[in-house]
PDB file of C-alpha atoms in Angstrom:
ATOM      1  CA  ARG P   1       0.664  14.072 -82.834  1.00 32.00           C
ATOM      2  CA  ASN P   2      -1.129  10.741 -83.220  1.00 34.00           C
ATOM      3  CA  GLY P   3      -4.042  12.272 -81.286  1.00 37.00           C
ATOM      4  CA  LEU P   4      -2.249  12.224 -77.927  1.00 37.00           C
ATOM      5  CA  ARG P   5      -2.099  15.262 -75.670  1.00 36.00           C
ATOM      6  CA  LYS P   6       1.122  16.371 -74.065  1.00 40.00           C
ATOM      7  CA  LEU P   7       0.722  16.075 -70.305  1.00 38.00           C
ATOM      8  CA  ASP P   8       1.787  19.464 -69.003  1.00 43.00           C
ATOM      9  CA  VAL P   9      -0.361  19.172 -65.874  1.00 42.00           C
ATOM     10  CA  PRO P  10      -1.063  16.162 -63.691  1.00 43.00           C
ATOM     11  CA  ALA P  11      -3.829  14.050 -65.159  1.00 45.00           C
ATOM     12  CA  ILE P  12      -5.834  10.955 -64.406  1.00 48.00           C
ATOM     13  CA  GLU P  13      -6.375   8.212 -66.944  1.00 46.00           C
ATOM     14  CA  CYS P  14     -10.126   7.787 -66.667  1.00 39.00           C
ATOM     15  CA  ARG P  15     -10.124   4.417 -68.400  1.00 38.00           C
ATOM     16  CA  ILE P  16      -9.399   2.103 -65.486  1.00 43.00           C
ATOM     17  CA  ASN P  17      -7.479  -0.907 -66.709  1.00 40.00           C
ATOM     18  CA  ALA P  18      -4.606  -3.252 -66.068  1.00 39.00           C
ATOM     19  CA  GLU P  19      -2.373  -2.580 -69.064  1.00 43.00           C
ATOM     20  CA  CYS P  20       1.367  -2.476 -68.489  1.00 43.00           C
ATOM     21  CA  PRO P  21       3.053   0.951 -68.637  1.00 42.00           C
ATOM     22  CA  LYS P  22       6.421  -0.694 -69.258  1.00 42.00           C
ATOM     23  CA  GLN P  23       5.204  -1.491 -72.778  1.00 39.00           C
ATOM     24  CA  ASN P  24       4.980   2.181 -73.802  1.00 38.00           C
ATOM     25  CA  PHE P  25       1.513   2.477 -72.281  1.00 42.00           C
ATOM     26  CA  ARG P  26       0.181   5.988 -72.719  1.00 41.00           C
ATOM     27  CA  PRO P  27      -3.275   7.455 -72.142  1.00 40.00           C
ATOM     28  CA  SER P  28      -5.681   6.763 -74.972  1.00 38.00           C
ATOM     29  CA  PRO P  29      -6.912   9.742 -76.996  1.00 34.00           C
ATOM     30  CA  GLY P  30     -10.020  11.292 -75.536  1.00 35.00           C
ATOM     31  CA  THR P  31      -9.689   9.705 -72.102  1.00 40.00           C
ATOM     32  CA  ILE P  32      -7.649  12.337 -70.279  1.00 38.00           C
ATOM     33  CA  THR P  33      -9.251  14.575 -67.721  1.00 46.00           C
ATOM     34  CA  ASP P  34      -7.103  17.272 -66.173  1.00 49.00           C
ATOM     35  CA  VAL P  35      -6.983  17.289 -62.392  1.00 55.00           C
ATOM     36  CA  TYR P  36      -6.027  20.312 -60.339  1.00 51.00           C
ATOM     37  CA  PHE P  37      -3.766  19.920 -57.313  1.00 56.00           C
ATOM     38  CA  PRO P  38      -5.076  21.073 -54.491  1.00 54.00           C
ATOM     39  CA  GLY P  39      -7.316  24.129 -54.548  1.00 59.00           C
ATOM     40  CA  LYS P  40      -7.829  26.724 -51.838  1.00 68.00           C
ATOM     41  CA  ASP P  41     -10.832  24.736 -50.609  1.00 72.00           C
ATOM     42  CA  ASN P  42     -12.912  21.744 -51.681  1.00 72.00           C
ATOM     43  CA  ASP P  43     -15.620  23.879 -53.295  1.00 72.00           C
ATOM     44  CA  TYR P  44     -13.519  25.989 -55.642  1.00 70.00           C
ATOM     45  CA  TYR P  45     -13.072  23.408 -58.429  1.00 67.00           C
ATOM     46  CA  LEU P  46     -16.487  21.831 -57.959  1.00 71.00           C
ATOM     47  CA  HIS P  47     -17.824  24.195 -60.648  1.00 68.00           C
ATOM     48  CA  ARG P  48     -14.607  25.512 -62.247  1.00 73.00           C
ATOM     49  CA  THR P  49     -12.196  24.052 -64.762  1.00 67.00           C
ATOM     50  CA  PHE P  50      -8.514  23.607 -64.029  1.00 66.00           C
ATOM     51  CA  GLU P  51      -8.100  26.854 -65.982  1.00 68.00           C
ATOM     52  CA  LYS P  52     -10.205  28.531 -63.242  1.00 74.00           C
ATOM     53  CA  THR P  53     -13.121  29.339 -65.561  1.00 79.00           C
ATOM     54  CA  ASP P  54     -16.710  28.793 -64.433  1.00 81.00           C
ATOM     55  CA  ASN P  55     -18.144  25.483 -65.607  1.00 75.00           C
ATOM     56  CA  PHE P  56     -21.037  23.569 -64.065  1.00 74.00           C
ATOM     57  CA  ALA P  57     -19.209  20.242 -64.485  1.00 75.00           C
ATOM     58  CA  GLY P  58     -16.064  21.502 -62.765  1.00 74.00           C
ATOM     59  CA  CYS P  59     -13.002  19.254 -62.907  1.00 73.00           C
ATOM     60  CA  LEU P  60     -11.281  16.499 -60.992  1.00 78.00           C
ATOM     61  CA  PHE P  61      -9.409  17.908 -58.018  1.00 79.00           C
ATOM     62  CA  VAL P  62      -7.323  16.771 -55.072  1.00 83.00           C
ATOM     63  CA  ASN P  63      -8.588  17.460 -51.552  1.00 86.00           C
ATOM     64  CA  SER P  64      -7.376  20.880 -50.442  1.00 83.00           C
ATOM     65  CA  TYR P  65      -5.773  19.371 -47.312  1.00 87.00           C
ATOM     66  CA  ASN P  66      -3.663  16.891 -49.272  1.00 87.00           C
ATOM     67  CA  MET P  67      -0.078  17.623 -50.289  1.00 85.00           C
ATOM     68  CA  GLY P  68      -0.867  16.900 -53.947  1.00 77.00           C
ATOM     69  CA  ASP P  69       2.129  14.588 -54.454  1.00 85.00           C
ATOM     70  CA  PHE P  70       0.390  11.364 -53.351  1.00 90.00           C
ATOM     71  CA  THR P  71       2.531  11.013 -50.209  1.00 92.00           C
ATOM     72  CA  ASP P  72      -0.300  11.447 -47.695  1.00 95.00           C
ATOM     73  CA  GLN P  73      -1.682   8.296 -46.113  1.00 97.00           C
ATOM     74  CA  ASN P  74      -4.932   8.966 -47.980  1.00 97.00           C
ATOM     75  CA  THR P  75      -5.050  11.292 -50.982  1.00 94.00           C
ATOM     76  CA  ILE P  76      -8.621  12.102 -51.969  1.00 93.00           C
ATOM     77  CA  ILE P  77      -9.563  13.019 -55.537  1.00 89.00           C
ATOM     78  CA  TYR P  78     -13.061  14.364 -56.165  1.00 87.00           C
ATOM     79  CA  GLY P  79     -14.971  14.304 -59.429  1.00 84.00           C
ATOM     80  CA  HIS P  80     -18.548  14.562 -60.577  1.00 80.00           C
ATOM     81  CA  ASN P  81     -20.534  11.435 -61.447  1.00 81.00           C
ATOM     82  CA  MET P  82     -21.301  12.589 -64.991  1.00 79.00           C
ATOM     83  CA  LYS P  83     -24.152  10.900 -66.856  1.00 81.00           C
ATOM     84  CA  ASN P  84     -22.069  10.818 -70.050  1.00 81.00           C
ATOM     85  CA  GLY P  85     -19.418   8.739 -68.262  1.00 76.00           C
ATOM     86  CA  SER P  86     -16.791  11.481 -68.124  1.00 75.00           C
ATOM     87  CA  MET P  87     -14.895  12.413 -64.977  1.00 76.00           C
ATOM     88  CA  PHE P  88     -15.919   9.800 -62.380  1.00 83.00           C
ATOM     89  CA  GLY P  89     -19.103   8.784 -64.166  1.00 82.00           C
ATOM     90  CA  LYS P  90     -17.737   5.257 -64.650  1.00 83.00           C
ATOM     91  CA  LEU P  91     -16.779   4.583 -61.032  1.00 86.00           C
ATOM     92  CA  LYS P  92     -20.262   3.240 -60.312  1.00 87.00           C
ATOM     93  CA  ASN P  93     -19.471   0.406 -62.740  1.00 87.00           C
ATOM     94  CA  PHE P  94     -17.537  -1.172 -59.872  1.00 86.00           C
ATOM     95  CA  ASN P  95     -20.878  -2.192 -58.385  1.00 85.00           C
ATOM     96  CA  ASP P  96     -20.630  -4.991 -60.973  1.00 85.00           C
ATOM     97  CA  PRO P  97     -18.141  -7.673 -59.793  1.00 82.00           C
ATOM     98  CA  GLU P  98     -17.340  -8.527 -63.437  1.00 83.00           C
ATOM     99  CA  VAL P  99     -15.943  -5.013 -63.966  1.00 83.00           C
ATOM    100  CA  PHE P 100     -13.577  -5.440 -61.028  1.00 84.00           C
ATOM    101  CA  LYS P 101     -12.393  -8.836 -62.306  1.00 82.00           C
ATOM    102  CA  LYS P 102     -11.214  -7.078 -65.494  1.00 80.00           C
ATOM    103  CA  SER P 103     -10.019  -3.812 -63.892  1.00 80.00           C
ATOM    104  CA  ARG P 104      -8.200  -4.253 -60.602  1.00 87.00           C
ATOM    105  CA  TYR P 105      -6.069  -1.119 -61.009  1.00 86.00           C
ATOM    106  CA  PHE P 106      -6.370   2.566 -61.684  1.00 85.00           C
ATOM    107  CA  TRP P 107      -3.584   4.831 -62.881  1.00 83.00           C
ATOM    108  CA  ILE P 108      -2.579   8.419 -62.224  1.00 83.00           C
ATOM    109  CA  PHE P 109      -0.416  10.100 -64.840  1.00 78.00           C
ATOM    110  CA  THR P 110       1.788  13.109 -64.108  1.00 76.00           C
ATOM    111  CA  PRO P 111       4.390  14.667 -66.393  1.00 73.00           C
ATOM    112  CA  ASP P 112       7.146  12.707 -64.618  1.00 79.00           C
ATOM    113  CA  PHE P 113       5.525   9.581 -63.181  1.00 81.00           C
ATOM    114  CA  ILE P 114       2.786   7.016 -63.715  1.00 82.00           C
ATOM    115  CA  TYR P 115       1.293   5.765 -60.454  1.00 87.00           C
ATOM    116  CA  GLN P 116      -0.421   2.377 -60.427  1.00 89.00           C
ATOM    117  CA  TYR P 117      -2.976   1.717 -57.649  1.00 92.00           C
ATOM    118  CA  ARG P 118      -4.382  -1.708 -56.725  1.00 93.00           C
ATOM    119  CA  ILE P 119      -8.083  -1.343 -55.950  1.00 92.00           C
ATOM    120  CA  PHE P 120      -9.049  -2.791 -52.578  1.00 95.00           C
ATOM    121  CA  SER P 121     -12.457  -1.229 -51.963  1.00 95.00           C
ATOM    122  CA  ALA P 122     -15.447   0.215 -53.793  1.00 94.00           C
ATOM    123  CA  SER P 123     -18.434   1.272 -51.707  1.00 94.00           C
ATOM    124  CA  VAL P 124     -21.025   3.842 -50.780  1.00 95.00           C
ATOM    125  CA  VAL P 125     -19.871   5.843 -47.742  1.00 96.00           C
ATOM    126  CA  ASP P 126     -21.094   8.747 -45.630  1.00 95.00           C
ATOM    127  CA  LYS P 127     -19.911  12.059 -47.056  1.00 93.00           C
ATOM    128  CA  THR P 128     -17.990  12.739 -43.832  1.00 91.00           C
ATOM    129  CA  GLY P 129     -15.939  10.486 -41.584  1.00 92.00           C
ATOM    130  CA  LEU P 130     -12.770   8.427 -41.723  1.00 95.00           C
ATOM    131  CA  THR P 131     -12.948   7.935 -45.502  1.00 96.00           C
ATOM    132  CA  TYR P 132     -12.196  11.649 -45.891  1.00 95.00           C
ATOM    133  CA  GLN P 133      -9.286  11.891 -43.455  1.00 95.00           C
ATOM    134  CA  ILE P 134      -5.831  12.228 -44.974  1.00 94.00           C
ATOM    135  CA  SER P 135      -3.859  10.871 -41.991  1.00 95.00           C
ATOM    136  CA  PHE P 136      -4.692   8.493 -39.157  1.00 96.00           C
ATOM    137  CA  THR P 137      -3.701   7.325 -35.704  1.00 96.00           C
ATOM    138  CA  ASP P 138      -3.151   3.557 -35.494  1.00 96.00           C
ATOM    139  CA  ASP P 139      -6.684   2.985 -34.168  1.00 97.00           C
ATOM    140  CA  GLU P 140      -8.268   5.267 -36.780  1.00 97.00           C
ATOM    141  CA  PHE P 141      -6.388   3.496 -39.567  1.00 96.00           C
ATOM    142  CA  ASP P 142      -7.561   0.099 -38.350  1.00 96.00           C
ATOM    143  CA  GLN P 143     -11.170   1.370 -38.339  1.00 97.00           C
ATOM    144  CA  PHE P 144     -10.729   3.000 -41.759  1.00 97.00           C
ATOM    145  CA  ILE P 145      -9.429  -0.208 -43.377  1.00 96.00           C
ATOM    146  CA  SER P 146     -11.912  -2.442 -41.551  1.00 95.00           C
ATOM    147  CA  ARG P 147     -14.829  -0.342 -42.865  1.00 95.00           C
ATOM    148  CA  ALA P 148     -13.341  -0.174 -46.357  1.00 96.00           C
ATOM    149  CA  TYR P 149     -13.091  -3.983 -46.481  1.00 95.00           C
ATOM    150  CA  SER P 150     -16.448  -4.750 -44.898  1.00 94.00           C
ATOM    151  CA  ASN P 151     -18.449  -2.257 -47.002  1.00 94.00           C
ATOM    152  CA  SER P 152     -16.732  -3.066 -50.290  1.00 94.00           C
ATOM    153  CA  VAL P 153     -18.679  -4.469 -53.228  1.00 92.00           C
ATOM    154  CA  VAL P 154     -15.459  -5.801 -54.806  1.00 90.00           C
ATOM    155  CA  ASP P 155     -13.619  -8.972 -53.797  1.00 84.00           C
ATOM    156  CA  ASN P 156     -10.622  -7.663 -51.915  1.00 84.00           C
ATOM    157  CA  GLN P 157      -9.475 -10.713 -49.958  1.00 83.00           C
ATOM    158  CA  ASP P 158      -6.171 -10.910 -51.812  1.00 90.00           C
ATOM    159  CA  VAL P 159      -5.137  -7.310 -51.004  1.00 94.00           C
ATOM    160  CA  THR P 160      -3.506  -6.381 -47.699  1.00 95.00           C
ATOM    161  CA  VAL P 161      -3.325  -2.701 -46.779  1.00 97.00           C
ATOM    162  CA  THR P 162      -0.974  -1.509 -44.029  1.00 96.00           C
ATOM    163  CA  LYS P 163      -0.466   1.857 -42.357  1.00 96.00           C
ATOM    164  CA  GLU P 164       2.702   2.314 -44.441  1.00 96.00           C
ATOM    165  CA  ASP P 165       0.782   2.057 -47.727  1.00 97.00           C
ATOM    166  CA  ARG P 166      -0.178   5.184 -49.643  1.00 97.00           C
ATOM    167  CA  ILE P 167      -3.863   5.213 -50.565  1.00 97.00           C
ATOM    168  CA  VAL P 168      -5.788   7.200 -53.151  1.00 95.00           C
ATOM    169  CA  THR P 169      -9.552   7.531 -52.731  1.00 96.00           C
ATOM    170  CA  LEU P 170     -11.547   8.450 -55.848  1.00 93.00           C
ATOM    171  CA  SER P 171     -14.804  10.048 -54.658  1.00 93.00           C
ATOM    172  CA  THR P 172     -17.978  10.915 -56.544  1.00 92.00           C
ATOM    173  CA  CYS P 173     -21.600  11.769 -55.778  1.00 90.00           C
ATOM    174  CA  THR P 174     -24.377   9.177 -55.606  1.00 92.00           C
ATOM    175  CA  GLY P 175     -27.496  11.294 -56.043  1.00 88.00           C
ATOM    176  CA  ASP P 176     -28.035  11.224 -52.262  1.00 94.00           C
ATOM    177  CA  ASP P 177     -26.600  14.330 -50.573  1.00 91.00           C
ATOM    178  CA  SER P 178     -25.508  12.326 -47.516  1.00 95.00           C
ATOM    179  CA  THR P 179     -23.432   9.679 -49.329  1.00 96.00           C
ATOM    180  CA  ARG P 180     -20.628   9.292 -51.859  1.00 95.00           C
ATOM    181  CA  PHE P 181     -19.333   6.383 -53.936  1.00 95.00           C
ATOM    182  CA  VAL P 182     -15.609   5.764 -53.515  1.00 95.00           C
ATOM    183  CA  VAL P 183     -13.017   3.538 -55.125  1.00 94.00           C
ATOM    184  CA  MET P 184      -9.883   3.105 -53.021  1.00 96.00           C
ATOM    185  CA  GLY P 185      -6.518   1.855 -54.175  1.00 95.00           C
ATOM    186  CA  LYS P 186      -3.137   1.351 -52.564  1.00 96.00           C
ATOM    187  CA  LEU P 187       0.030   2.361 -54.388  1.00 96.00           C
ATOM    188  CA  ALA P 188       1.375  -0.700 -56.171  1.00 94.00           C
ATOM    189  CA  GLN P 189       4.043   0.700 -58.489  1.00 92.00           C
ATOM    190  CA  ILE P 190       5.559   3.946 -59.772  1.00 91.00           C
ATOM    191  CA  TYR P 191       6.875   4.121 -63.344  1.00 86.00           C
ATOM    192  CA  ALA P 192       8.860   6.842 -65.093  1.00 85.00           C
ATOM    193  CA  ALA P 193       6.594   8.687 -67.526  1.00 76.00           C
ATOM    194  CA  ARG P 194       9.289   9.361 -70.116  1.00 70.00           C
TER     195      ARG P 194
END
């Protein structure tokens, strides 16, 4: 109806924006990408759809060590950097400060809730290390946030992140096997989806 899909599975709104969900904000037609919560390992959905069929492009998926309900200190969502801009093909646009000025949030839609995340970092990172941990000691968290701030290409001086915050890290490939491009956001608000 009206071109909108019913959200029967968790989904990510790929169009990163700052619109207000309280004003009947719903995903725009053609911008939904299904995301699978979590798989048996981090390779399974790399080249499979959420319907578990083989597909080179795979699908967006939550790190297999995460709970899948966004309550971990750091929930990691992986997606390919598609040339056509689908999945996480648009994340690299955050290398342009003008994009961040217009889009300081990303949203995660589930059947019951809409999660709004305030972006505090966008950067190229090593494919292993603190960025890909889901929980931290106090010292590890301080290092994690310090690196996220110092490496970020976006202006994040007005965002404070504490150990109590819930973070989502959107991760995609860079073309270099040893690095990834990530956009990190802290939970800002949860809205009812219905």
